[in-house]
Short mmCIF file of C-alpha atoms in Angstrom, two decimals:
data_model
loop_
_atom_site.label_atom_id
_atom_site.label_comp_id
_atom_site.label_asym_id
_atom_site.label_seq_id
_atom_site.Cartn_x
_atom_site.Cartn_y
_atom_site.Cartn_z
CA GLN M 27 136.79 92.80 -33.60
CA SER M 28 134.84 96.09 -33.66
CA ILE M 29 131.59 94.51 -32.40
CA SER M 30 130.80 92.81 -29.12
CA GLN M 31 130.26 89.09 -28.77
CA ALA M 32 126.58 89.66 -28.03
CA GLU M 33 126.16 91.64 -31.26
CA LYS M 34 127.97 88.96 -33.22
CA GLU M 35 125.72 86.24 -31.84
CA PHE M 36 122.63 88.32 -32.63
CA ILE M 37 123.71 88.79 -36.27
CA LEU M 38 124.48 85.09 -36.70
CA GLN M 39 121.15 84.15 -35.15
CA SER M 40 119.33 86.54 -37.49
CA LEU M 41 121.07 85.03 -40.51
CA ASP M 42 120.09 81.55 -39.40
CA ASP M 43 116.47 82.62 -39.05
CA VAL M 44 116.37 84.17 -42.52
CA GLU M 45 118.06 81.18 -44.10
CA GLY M 46 115.53 78.83 -42.61
CA GLN M 47 112.54 80.87 -43.76
CA SER M 48 113.64 82.03 -47.22
CA LYS M 49 112.47 79.19 -49.41
CA HIS M 50 111.46 80.89 -52.61
CA PRO M 51 107.93 80.05 -53.82
CA TRP M 52 109.06 79.00 -57.29
CA ARG M 53 105.68 77.81 -58.52
CA ALA M 54 103.98 81.04 -57.50
CA ILE M 55 106.77 83.12 -59.04
CA LEU M 56 106.66 81.25 -62.35
CA THR M 57 102.86 81.56 -62.58
CA SER M 58 102.60 85.16 -61.36
CA SER M 59 101.03 87.53 -63.89
CA ALA M 60 103.01 90.44 -62.43
CA VAL M 61 106.34 88.64 -62.88
CA PHE M 62 105.28 87.71 -66.41
CA ALA M 63 104.47 91.37 -67.11
CA CYS M 64 107.91 92.44 -65.89
CA ALA M 65 109.57 89.81 -68.09
CA VAL M 66 107.62 90.94 -71.16
CA VAL M 67 108.40 94.64 -70.74
CA ASN M 68 112.05 93.88 -70.04
CA PHE M 69 112.22 91.93 -73.31
CA CYS M 70 110.52 94.80 -75.17
CA GLN M 71 112.77 97.43 -73.59
CA ILE M 72 115.99 95.59 -74.39
CA TRP M 73 114.79 94.97 -77.95
CA GLY M 74 114.02 98.65 -78.46
CA SER M 75 117.19 99.93 -76.81
CA ASN M 76 119.38 97.56 -78.81
CA THR M 77 117.69 98.57 -82.05
CA ILE M 78 118.26 102.26 -81.42
CA LEU M 79 121.68 102.19 -79.77
CA THR M 80 123.40 99.61 -81.96
CA LYS M 81 121.85 100.59 -85.28
CA LEU M 82 121.62 104.37 -84.99
CA PRO M 83 125.15 104.92 -86.43
CA SER M 84 124.30 102.70 -89.42
CA PHE M 85 120.99 104.48 -89.92
CA LEU M 86 122.67 107.90 -89.91
CA LYS M 87 125.42 106.78 -92.25
CA GLU M 88 123.19 105.05 -94.80
CA ASN M 89 120.41 107.63 -94.86
CA PHE M 90 122.24 110.90 -94.21
CA ASN M 91 125.84 110.00 -95.06
CA TYR M 92 126.68 111.12 -91.53
CA GLU M 93 129.60 109.59 -89.66
CA VAL M 94 128.95 109.34 -85.92
CA ALA M 95 132.48 108.28 -84.96
CA PRO M 96 134.13 111.73 -85.36
CA SER M 97 131.53 113.30 -83.07
CA ALA M 98 132.14 112.08 -79.54
CA PHE M 99 129.26 114.15 -78.17
CA ILE M 100 126.70 112.55 -80.48
CA SER M 101 127.95 109.10 -79.45
CA THR M 102 127.57 109.82 -75.73
CA LEU M 103 124.32 111.79 -75.98
CA PRO M 104 121.97 108.80 -75.36
CA TYR M 105 123.83 107.80 -72.19
CA LEU M 106 124.08 111.37 -70.92
CA ALA M 107 120.37 111.90 -71.48
CA THR M 108 119.57 108.61 -69.73
CA THR M 109 121.62 109.60 -66.67
CA ILE M 110 119.76 112.88 -66.31
CA ALA M 111 116.35 111.31 -66.91
CA LEU M 112 117.03 108.52 -64.40
CA LYS M 113 117.66 110.96 -61.56
CA ILE M 114 114.45 112.83 -62.33
CA ALA M 115 112.37 109.67 -62.80
CA GLY M 116 113.53 108.06 -59.56
CA SER M 117 112.81 111.09 -57.40
CA GLN M 118 109.41 111.69 -59.00
CA ALA M 119 108.40 108.04 -58.60
CA ASP M 120 109.23 108.19 -54.89
CA ARG M 121 107.28 111.42 -54.57
CA LEU M 122 104.18 110.03 -56.30
CA THR M 123 104.23 106.84 -54.22
CA GLY M 124 102.80 108.87 -51.36
CA LEU M 125 99.99 110.20 -53.56
CA CYS M 126 99.06 107.11 -55.60
CA THR M 127 99.12 103.38 -55.05
CA THR M 128 102.37 101.61 -55.86
CA THR M 129 100.61 99.74 -58.67
CA GLN M 130 99.52 103.02 -60.27
CA VAL M 131 103.02 104.47 -60.05
CA ARG M 132 104.67 101.40 -61.61
CA ARG M 133 102.12 101.18 -64.41
CA ASN M 134 102.12 104.90 -65.19
CA PHE M 135 105.90 105.23 -65.30
CA THR M 136 106.45 102.10 -67.38
CA CYS M 137 103.71 102.84 -69.91
CA ALA M 138 104.67 106.52 -70.14
CA SER M 139 108.23 105.37 -70.85
CA PHE M 140 107.17 103.08 -73.68
CA ILE M 141 104.75 105.54 -75.29
CA ALA M 142 107.35 108.33 -75.16
CA GLN M 143 109.95 106.05 -76.75
CA VAL M 144 107.54 105.16 -79.57
CA ILE M 145 106.77 108.81 -80.33
CA LEU M 146 110.38 110.00 -80.20
CA MET M 147 111.75 107.03 -82.14
CA LEU M 148 109.24 107.39 -84.98
CA ALA M 149 109.77 111.16 -85.06
CA GLY M 150 113.52 110.57 -85.29
CA ALA M 151 113.01 108.16 -88.17
CA LEU M 152 110.86 110.62 -90.12
CA VAL M 153 112.90 113.82 -89.88
CA LEU M 154 115.38 114.49 -92.67
CA ASN M 155 118.25 115.85 -90.60
CA ALA M 156 121.03 113.80 -88.99
CA ILE M 157 121.43 116.03 -85.92
CA GLN M 158 117.70 116.18 -85.25
CA THR M 159 117.45 112.41 -85.66
CA SER M 160 120.32 111.90 -83.21
CA ILE M 161 118.68 114.15 -80.62
CA LEU M 162 115.25 112.54 -80.95
CA MET M 163 116.65 109.01 -80.83
CA SER M 164 118.78 109.93 -77.80
CA LEU M 165 115.71 111.29 -76.03
CA ALA M 166 113.88 108.08 -76.90
CA VAL M 167 116.62 106.05 -75.22
CA ALA M 168 116.59 108.41 -72.23
CA MET M 169 112.89 107.74 -71.71
CA ARG M 170 113.72 104.17 -70.69
CA ALA M 171 114.68 105.73 -67.34
CA LEU M 172 110.97 106.18 -66.64
CA GLY M 173 110.56 102.45 -67.10
CA TRP M 174 113.40 101.72 -64.72
CA ALA M 175 111.43 103.63 -62.07
CA GLY M 176 108.53 101.34 -62.95
CA TYR M 177 109.09 97.72 -63.87
CA ILE M 178 112.72 97.35 -62.72
CA VAL M 179 111.97 98.14 -59.07
CA ASN M 180 108.54 96.49 -59.33
CA LEU M 181 109.98 93.11 -58.36
CA LEU M 182 110.89 94.51 -54.95
CA ASP M 183 107.25 95.42 -54.45
CA LEU M 184 106.11 91.86 -55.12
CA SER M 185 108.52 90.11 -52.75
CA PRO M 186 111.72 91.81 -51.56
CA ARG M 187 113.47 88.61 -50.50
CA SER M 188 112.68 86.88 -53.80
CA ALA M 189 113.47 89.93 -55.94
CA GLY M 190 116.93 88.57 -56.78
CA VAL M 191 115.70 85.30 -58.24
CA MET M 192 112.85 87.06 -60.03
CA MET M 193 115.30 89.53 -61.55
CA GLY M 194 117.36 86.58 -62.72
CA LEU M 195 114.33 85.14 -64.51
CA VAL M 196 113.35 88.49 -65.99
CA GLY M 197 116.93 89.14 -67.08
CA SER M 198 117.13 85.72 -68.72
CA VAL M 199 114.12 86.58 -70.86
CA GLY M 200 115.82 89.86 -71.73
CA THR M 201 118.86 88.04 -73.11
CA ILE M 202 116.60 86.55 -75.78
CA ALA M 203 116.08 90.10 -77.06
CA ASP M 204 119.84 90.70 -76.88
CA ILE M 205 120.38 87.75 -79.21
CA THR M 206 117.45 88.10 -81.60
CA SER M 207 117.27 91.88 -82.03
CA PRO M 208 120.51 92.26 -84.05
CA LEU M 209 119.66 89.19 -86.13
CA VAL M 210 116.18 90.44 -87.02
CA THR M 211 117.51 93.93 -87.72
CA GLY M 212 120.00 92.51 -90.20
CA LEU M 213 117.29 90.48 -91.92
CA LEU M 214 114.94 93.46 -92.20
CA THR M 215 117.54 95.93 -93.50
CA PRO M 216 119.62 94.01 -96.09
CA ASN M 217 119.87 97.01 -98.43
CA ASN M 218 119.71 99.77 -95.79
CA THR M 219 116.97 101.64 -97.64
CA VAL M 220 114.73 104.22 -95.97
CA GLU M 221 111.73 101.92 -96.41
CA GLU M 222 113.52 99.04 -94.70
CA TRP M 223 114.59 101.19 -91.77
CA ASN M 224 111.10 102.65 -91.38
CA GLY M 225 109.69 99.12 -91.35
CA LEU M 226 112.16 98.16 -88.62
CA PHE M 227 111.20 101.15 -86.49
CA LEU M 228 107.49 100.40 -86.96
CA ILE M 229 108.02 96.83 -85.77
CA THR M 230 109.97 98.12 -82.77
CA ALA M 231 107.14 100.56 -82.01
CA GLY M 232 104.69 97.66 -82.13
CA ILE M 233 106.83 95.68 -79.69
CA PHE M 234 106.89 98.65 -77.31
CA LEU M 235 103.11 98.97 -77.47
CA VAL M 236 102.61 95.25 -76.80
CA GLY M 237 104.80 95.58 -73.70
CA CYS M 238 102.84 98.64 -72.59
CA PHE M 239 99.52 96.81 -73.00
CA VAL M 240 100.67 93.69 -71.14
CA PHE M 241 102.15 95.65 -68.24
CA TRP M 242 99.14 97.92 -67.81
CA PHE M 243 96.69 95.04 -67.43
CA LEU M 244 98.82 92.40 -65.66
CA ASP M 245 101.17 94.26 -63.34
CA SER M 246 100.78 94.76 -59.61
CA GLY M 247 102.78 96.81 -57.15
CA GLU M 248 101.52 95.14 -54.00
CA LEU M 249 103.18 92.59 -51.74
CA LYS M 250 102.04 89.18 -52.97
CA PRO M 251 100.28 86.62 -50.73
CA TRP M 252 102.88 84.04 -51.75
CA SER M 253 105.85 86.24 -50.81
CA ILE M 254 108.11 85.21 -47.95
CA GLU M 255 107.37 88.48 -46.17
CA LYS M 256 103.59 88.07 -46.38
CA ARG M 257 103.72 84.49 -45.16
CA GLU M 258 105.83 85.57 -42.20
CA GLN M 259 103.38 88.37 -41.42
CA ASP M 260 100.46 85.94 -41.49
CA LYS M 261 102.35 83.48 -39.31
CA ASN M 262 103.24 86.16 -36.75
CA SER M 263 99.67 87.44 -36.78
CA GLU M 264 98.35 83.93 -36.19
CA SER M 265 100.79 83.38 -33.33
CA SER M 266 99.81 86.70 -31.79
CA SER M 267 96.12 85.81 -31.99
CA ILE M 268 96.75 82.46 -30.32
CA ASN M 269 98.75 84.12 -27.54
CA ASP M 270 96.01 86.70 -26.98
CA PHE M 271 93.39 83.94 -26.84
CA SER M 272 95.48 81.96 -24.34
CA THR M 273 95.95 85.04 -22.18
CA ASN M 274 92.22 85.73 -22.11
CA LEU M 275 91.57 82.18 -20.96
#
């Protein structure tokens, strides 16, 4: 009741127009190298995050005889660090978008995120101090915020109206990592020895690097020709050209 009848009719008409034009290009989405790159890095990120977050307490207990539970601060440190890093990463990504292409920003932030996580995670595995390990591993988890300013928002670059369905596909691939990561971790660390844990972290580092490689070479931050928005732009441009031609006649 707070809007006029004319405004209501305009909104309803706009919704009808969008509904009629928003047929998602499923074939193009499923065969897009950029969507594939986002799915791969999402799988790699979830695998790495799960390995660090869910197994860090066990790693500290078995290797340093350090109980994480009594220390609330240590338990919350990864999430606190991620919150801070996310604010910084988001603002810097927006700032750099005006200086670089969107593709460069997405690639640089995502790959920087993965490389930083590899370095910090391996450093945390090699130090012989529980507190230092906790800090380094927490910083490794926080670096995923750089990736969120890269591949997570990348789907909006490709096709804003189809970003929801693409995120659903990418998220579905990520659930495979949710399921398999704990299982593989258990298989690789049956005795919880230092050698087993180091092997696990090396495998995780390799997964991160694979994701970095795939994203760097396959990703794009540009609006795709198959996107709903691009097709509408082309259609409007064609209609405008026809109208101009008719007027000149």
